[in-house]
Short mmCIF file of the N, C-alpha and C atoms (twelve columns), coordinates in Angstrom:
data_MODEL
# 
_entry.id   MODEL 
# 
loop_
_atom_site.group_PDB 
_atom_site.id 
_atom_site.type_symbol 
_atom_site.label_atom_id 
_atom_site.label_alt_id 
_atom_site.label_comp_id 
_atom_site.label_asym_id 
_atom_site.label_seq_id 
_atom_site.Cartn_x 
_atom_site.Cartn_y 
_atom_site.Cartn_z 
_atom_site.pdbx_PDB_model_num 
ATOM 1   N N  . UNK A 1  0.928   -1.149 0.183   1 
ATOM 2   C CA . UNK A 1  0.030   -0.047 -0.013  1 
ATOM 3   C C  . UNK A 1  0.627   1.440  0.046   1 
ATOM 4   N N  . UNK A 2  0.628   2.231  -0.880  1 
ATOM 5   C CA . UNK A 2  1.404   3.362  -1.202  1 
ATOM 6   C C  . UNK A 2  0.498   4.456  -0.603  1 
ATOM 7   N N  . UNK A 3  1.262   5.020  0.402   1 
ATOM 8   C CA . UNK A 3  0.686   6.248  1.250   1 
ATOM 9   C C  . UNK A 3  1.127   7.715  0.761   1 
ATOM 10  N N  . UNK A 4  -0.066  8.499  0.437   1 
ATOM 11  C CA . UNK A 4  0.366   9.764  -0.436  1 
ATOM 12  C C  . UNK A 4  0.344   10.719 1.007   1 
ATOM 13  N N  . UNK A 5  1.577   11.551 1.034   1 
ATOM 14  C CA . UNK A 5  1.711   12.293 1.959   1 
ATOM 15  C C  . UNK A 5  0.626   13.566 2.107   1 
ATOM 16  N N  . UNK A 6  0.131   14.010 3.185   1 
ATOM 17  C CA . UNK A 6  -1.124  14.755 3.629   1 
ATOM 18  C C  . UNK A 6  -0.444  16.125 2.996   1 
ATOM 19  N N  . UNK A 7  -1.124  16.569 2.305   1 
ATOM 20  C CA . UNK A 7  -0.610  17.990 1.827   1 
ATOM 21  C C  . UNK A 7  -1.541  19.016 2.691   1 
ATOM 22  N N  . UNK A 8  -0.791  20.164 3.078   1 
ATOM 23  C CA . UNK A 8  -1.666  21.123 3.787   1 
ATOM 24  C C  . UNK A 8  -2.099  22.361 2.832   1 
ATOM 25  N N  . UNK A 9  -2.974  23.215 3.118   1 
ATOM 26  C CA . UNK A 9  -3.752  24.192 2.346   1 
ATOM 27  C C  . UNK A 9  -3.499  25.386 3.072   1 
ATOM 28  N N  . UNK A 10 -3.473  26.454 2.307   1 
ATOM 29  C CA . UNK A 10 -3.576  27.962 2.930   1 
ATOM 30  C C  . UNK A 10 -5.170  28.265 3.352   1 
ATOM 31  N N  . UNK A 11 -5.483  28.619 4.516   1 
ATOM 32  C CA . UNK A 11 -6.778  29.113 4.983   1 
ATOM 33  C C  . UNK A 11 -6.714  30.279 5.537   1 
ATOM 34  N N  . UNK A 12 -7.740  30.953 5.250   1 
ATOM 35  C CA . UNK A 12 -7.661  32.469 6.047   1 
ATOM 36  C C  . UNK A 12 -8.900  32.336 6.851   1 
ATOM 37  N N  . UNK A 13 -8.905  32.732 8.307   1 
ATOM 38  C CA . UNK A 13 -9.578  32.738 9.377   1 
ATOM 39  C C  . UNK A 13 -10.364 34.344 9.371   1 
ATOM 40  N N  . UNK A 14 -11.458 34.465 9.519   1 
ATOM 41  C CA . UNK A 14 -12.107 35.770 9.755   1 
ATOM 42  C C  . UNK A 14 -12.563 35.614 11.194  1 
ATOM 43  N N  . UNK A 15 -12.177 36.648 11.948  1 
ATOM 44  C CA . UNK A 15 -12.671 36.543 13.458  1 
ATOM 45  C C  . UNK A 15 -13.854 37.645 13.679  1 
ATOM 46  N N  . UNK A 16 -14.565 37.618 14.735  1 
ATOM 47  C CA . UNK A 16 -15.753 38.561 15.019  1 
ATOM 48  C C  . UNK A 16 -15.430 39.793 15.478  1 
ATOM 49  N N  . UNK A 17 -14.165 40.323 15.601  1 
ATOM 50  C CA . UNK A 17 -13.741 41.883 15.635  1 
ATOM 51  C C  . UNK A 17 -13.477 42.291 14.410  1 
ATOM 52  N N  . UNK A 18 -13.611 41.609 13.040  1 
ATOM 53  C CA . UNK A 18 -13.199 41.887 11.754  1 
ATOM 54  C C  . UNK A 18 -11.636 41.721 11.378  1 
ATOM 55  N N  . UNK A 19 -10.845 41.173 12.450  1 
ATOM 56  C CA . UNK A 19 -9.347  40.741 11.755  1 
ATOM 57  C C  . UNK A 19 -9.235  39.424 11.203  1 
ATOM 58  N N  . UNK A 20 -8.306  39.059 10.553  1 
ATOM 59  C CA . UNK A 20 -7.991  37.605 9.873   1 
ATOM 60  C C  . UNK A 20 -6.720  37.344 10.039  1 
ATOM 61  N N  . UNK A 21 -6.822  35.897 9.812   1 
ATOM 62  C CA . UNK A 21 -5.313  35.250 10.225  1 
ATOM 63  C C  . UNK A 21 -5.233  34.262 9.223   1 
ATOM 64  N N  . UNK A 22 -4.117  34.071 8.598   1 
ATOM 65  C CA . UNK A 22 -3.916  32.993 7.772   1 
ATOM 66  C C  . UNK A 22 -3.112  31.871 8.258   1 
ATOM 67  N N  . UNK A 23 -3.730  30.676 7.991   1 
ATOM 68  C CA . UNK A 23 -2.930  29.468 8.758   1 
ATOM 69  C C  . UNK A 23 -2.861  28.337 7.576   1 
ATOM 70  N N  . UNK A 24 -1.799  27.318 7.758   1 
ATOM 71  C CA . UNK A 24 -1.956  26.256 6.798   1 
ATOM 72  C C  . UNK A 24 -2.106  25.157 7.646   1 
ATOM 73  N N  . UNK A 25 -2.962  24.298 6.926   1 
ATOM 74  C CA . UNK A 25 -3.528  23.203 7.764   1 
ATOM 75  C C  . UNK A 25 -4.264  22.050 6.649   1 
ATOM 76  N N  . UNK A 26 -4.285  21.137 7.061   1 
ATOM 77  C CA . UNK A 26 -4.785  19.765 6.335   1 
ATOM 78  C C  . UNK A 26 -6.425  19.798 5.931   1 
ATOM 79  N N  . UNK A 27 -7.086  20.479 6.884   1 
ATOM 80  C CA . UNK A 27 -8.434  20.745 6.614   1 
ATOM 81  C C  . UNK A 27 -8.850  21.915 7.338   1 
ATOM 82  N N  . UNK A 28 -10.284 22.458 7.198   1 
ATOM 83  C CA . UNK A 28 -10.779 23.650 7.717   1 
ATOM 84  C C  . UNK A 28 -10.992 23.385 9.325   1 
ATOM 85  N N  . UNK A 29 -11.336 22.149 9.863   1 
ATOM 86  C CA . UNK A 29 -11.351 21.707 11.264  1 
ATOM 87  C C  . UNK A 29 -10.106 22.107 11.884  1 
ATOM 88  N N  . UNK A 30 -8.784  21.636 11.258  1 
ATOM 89  C CA . UNK A 30 -7.510  21.579 11.738  1 
ATOM 90  C C  . UNK A 30 -7.339  23.295 11.838  1 
ATOM 91  N N  . UNK A 31 -7.641  23.890 10.629  1 
ATOM 92  C CA . UNK A 31 -7.333  25.530 10.546  1 
ATOM 93  C C  . UNK A 31 -8.116  26.166 11.830  1 
ATOM 94  N N  . UNK A 32 -9.348  25.765 12.211  1 
ATOM 95  C CA . UNK A 32 -10.166 26.488 13.266  1 
ATOM 96  C C  . UNK A 32 -9.310  26.232 14.528  1 
ATOM 97  N N  . UNK A 33 -8.988  24.992 14.503  1 
ATOM 98  C CA . UNK A 33 -8.104  24.406 15.986  1 
ATOM 99  C C  . UNK A 33 -6.790  25.354 16.135  1 
ATOM 100 N N  . UNK A 34 -6.136  25.606 14.914  1 
ATOM 101 C CA . UNK A 34 -4.908  26.484 15.155  1 
ATOM 102 C C  . UNK A 34 -5.101  27.747 15.281  1 
ATOM 103 N N  . UNK A 35 -6.342  28.295 14.714  1 
ATOM 104 C CA . UNK A 35 -6.417  29.738 15.076  1 
ATOM 105 C C  . UNK A 35 -7.414  30.301 16.107  1 
ATOM 106 N N  . UNK A 36 -7.658  29.424 17.131  1 
ATOM 107 C CA . UNK A 36 -8.541  29.686 18.293  1 
ATOM 108 C C  . UNK A 36 -7.924  30.814 18.938  1 
ATOM 109 N N  . UNK A 37 -8.704  31.776 19.463  1 
ATOM 110 C CA . UNK A 37 -8.124  33.085 20.210  1 
ATOM 111 C C  . UNK A 37 -9.359  33.093 21.187  1 
ATOM 112 N N  . UNK A 38 -8.788  33.379 22.380  1 
ATOM 113 C CA . UNK A 38 -9.577  33.647 23.553  1 
ATOM 114 C C  . UNK A 38 -10.668 34.726 23.241  1 
ATOM 115 N N  . UNK A 39 -11.868 34.802 23.525  1 
ATOM 116 C CA . UNK A 39 -12.776 35.917 23.695  1 
ATOM 117 C C  . UNK A 39 -13.334 35.991 22.045  1 
ATOM 118 N N  . UNK A 40 -12.781 35.442 21.033  1 
ATOM 119 C CA . UNK A 40 -13.128 35.826 19.576  1 
ATOM 120 C C  . UNK A 40 -13.757 34.763 19.037  1 
ATOM 121 N N  . UNK A 41 -14.893 34.658 18.160  1 
ATOM 122 C CA . UNK A 41 -15.423 33.693 17.342  1 
ATOM 123 C C  . UNK A 41 -14.884 33.828 16.017  1 
ATOM 124 N N  . UNK A 42 -14.702 32.590 15.497  1 
ATOM 125 C CA . UNK A 42 -14.311 32.414 14.080  1 
ATOM 126 C C  . UNK A 42 -15.607 32.298 13.186  1 
ATOM 127 N N  . UNK A 43 -15.838 33.592 12.359  1 
ATOM 128 C CA . UNK A 43 -16.857 33.615 11.635  1 
ATOM 129 C C  . UNK A 43 -16.946 32.922 10.206  1 
ATOM 130 N N  . UNK A 44 -15.689 32.833 9.941   1 
ATOM 131 C CA . UNK A 44 -15.405 32.352 8.435   1 
ATOM 132 C C  . UNK A 44 -14.255 31.449 8.354   1 
ATOM 133 N N  . UNK A 45 -14.076 30.601 7.629   1 
ATOM 134 C CA . UNK A 45 -12.720 29.736 7.396   1 
ATOM 135 C C  . UNK A 45 -12.728 29.311 5.945   1 
ATOM 136 N N  . UNK A 46 -11.917 30.144 5.262   1 
ATOM 137 C CA . UNK A 46 -12.134 29.942 3.628   1 
ATOM 138 C C  . UNK A 46 -10.654 29.440 3.335   1 
ATOM 139 N N  . UNK A 47 -10.519 28.543 2.108   1 
ATOM 140 C CA . UNK A 47 -9.345  28.327 1.438   1 
ATOM 141 C C  . UNK A 47 -9.091  29.489 0.761   1 
ATOM 142 N N  . UNK A 48 -7.671  29.916 0.746   1 
ATOM 143 C CA . UNK A 48 -7.039  30.768 -0.093  1 
ATOM 144 C C  . UNK A 48 -6.742  30.184 -1.511  1 
ATOM 145 N N  . UNK A 49 -7.329  30.974 -2.575  1 
ATOM 146 C CA . UNK A 49 -6.973  30.363 -3.823  1 
ATOM 147 C C  . UNK A 49 -6.064  31.427 -4.626  1 
ATOM 148 N N  . UNK A 50 -5.295  30.612 -5.415  1 
ATOM 149 C CA . UNK A 50 -4.221  31.190 -6.139  1 
ATOM 150 C C  . UNK A 50 -5.089  32.087 -7.443  1 
ATOM 151 N N  . UNK A 51 -4.792  33.204 -7.757  1 
ATOM 152 C CA . UNK A 51 -5.444  34.079 -8.819  1 
ATOM 153 C C  . UNK A 51 -5.001  33.341 -9.968  1 
ATOM 154 N N  . UNK A 52 -6.011  33.232 -10.973 1 
ATOM 155 C CA . UNK A 52 -6.027  32.785 -11.981 1 
ATOM 156 C C  . UNK A 52 -5.213  33.692 -13.032 1 
# 
């Protein structure tokens, strides 16, 4: 069995105070875990797409 390495993707987290943070993660759930901040909610978590 050949295992493919897990690739991480760039995500942008949008917080309830209007700030954003970029993180690299393998999933949106992992990005949300990495970006947790006390007292702030993560309102959006989006993959950053490369411009065409």
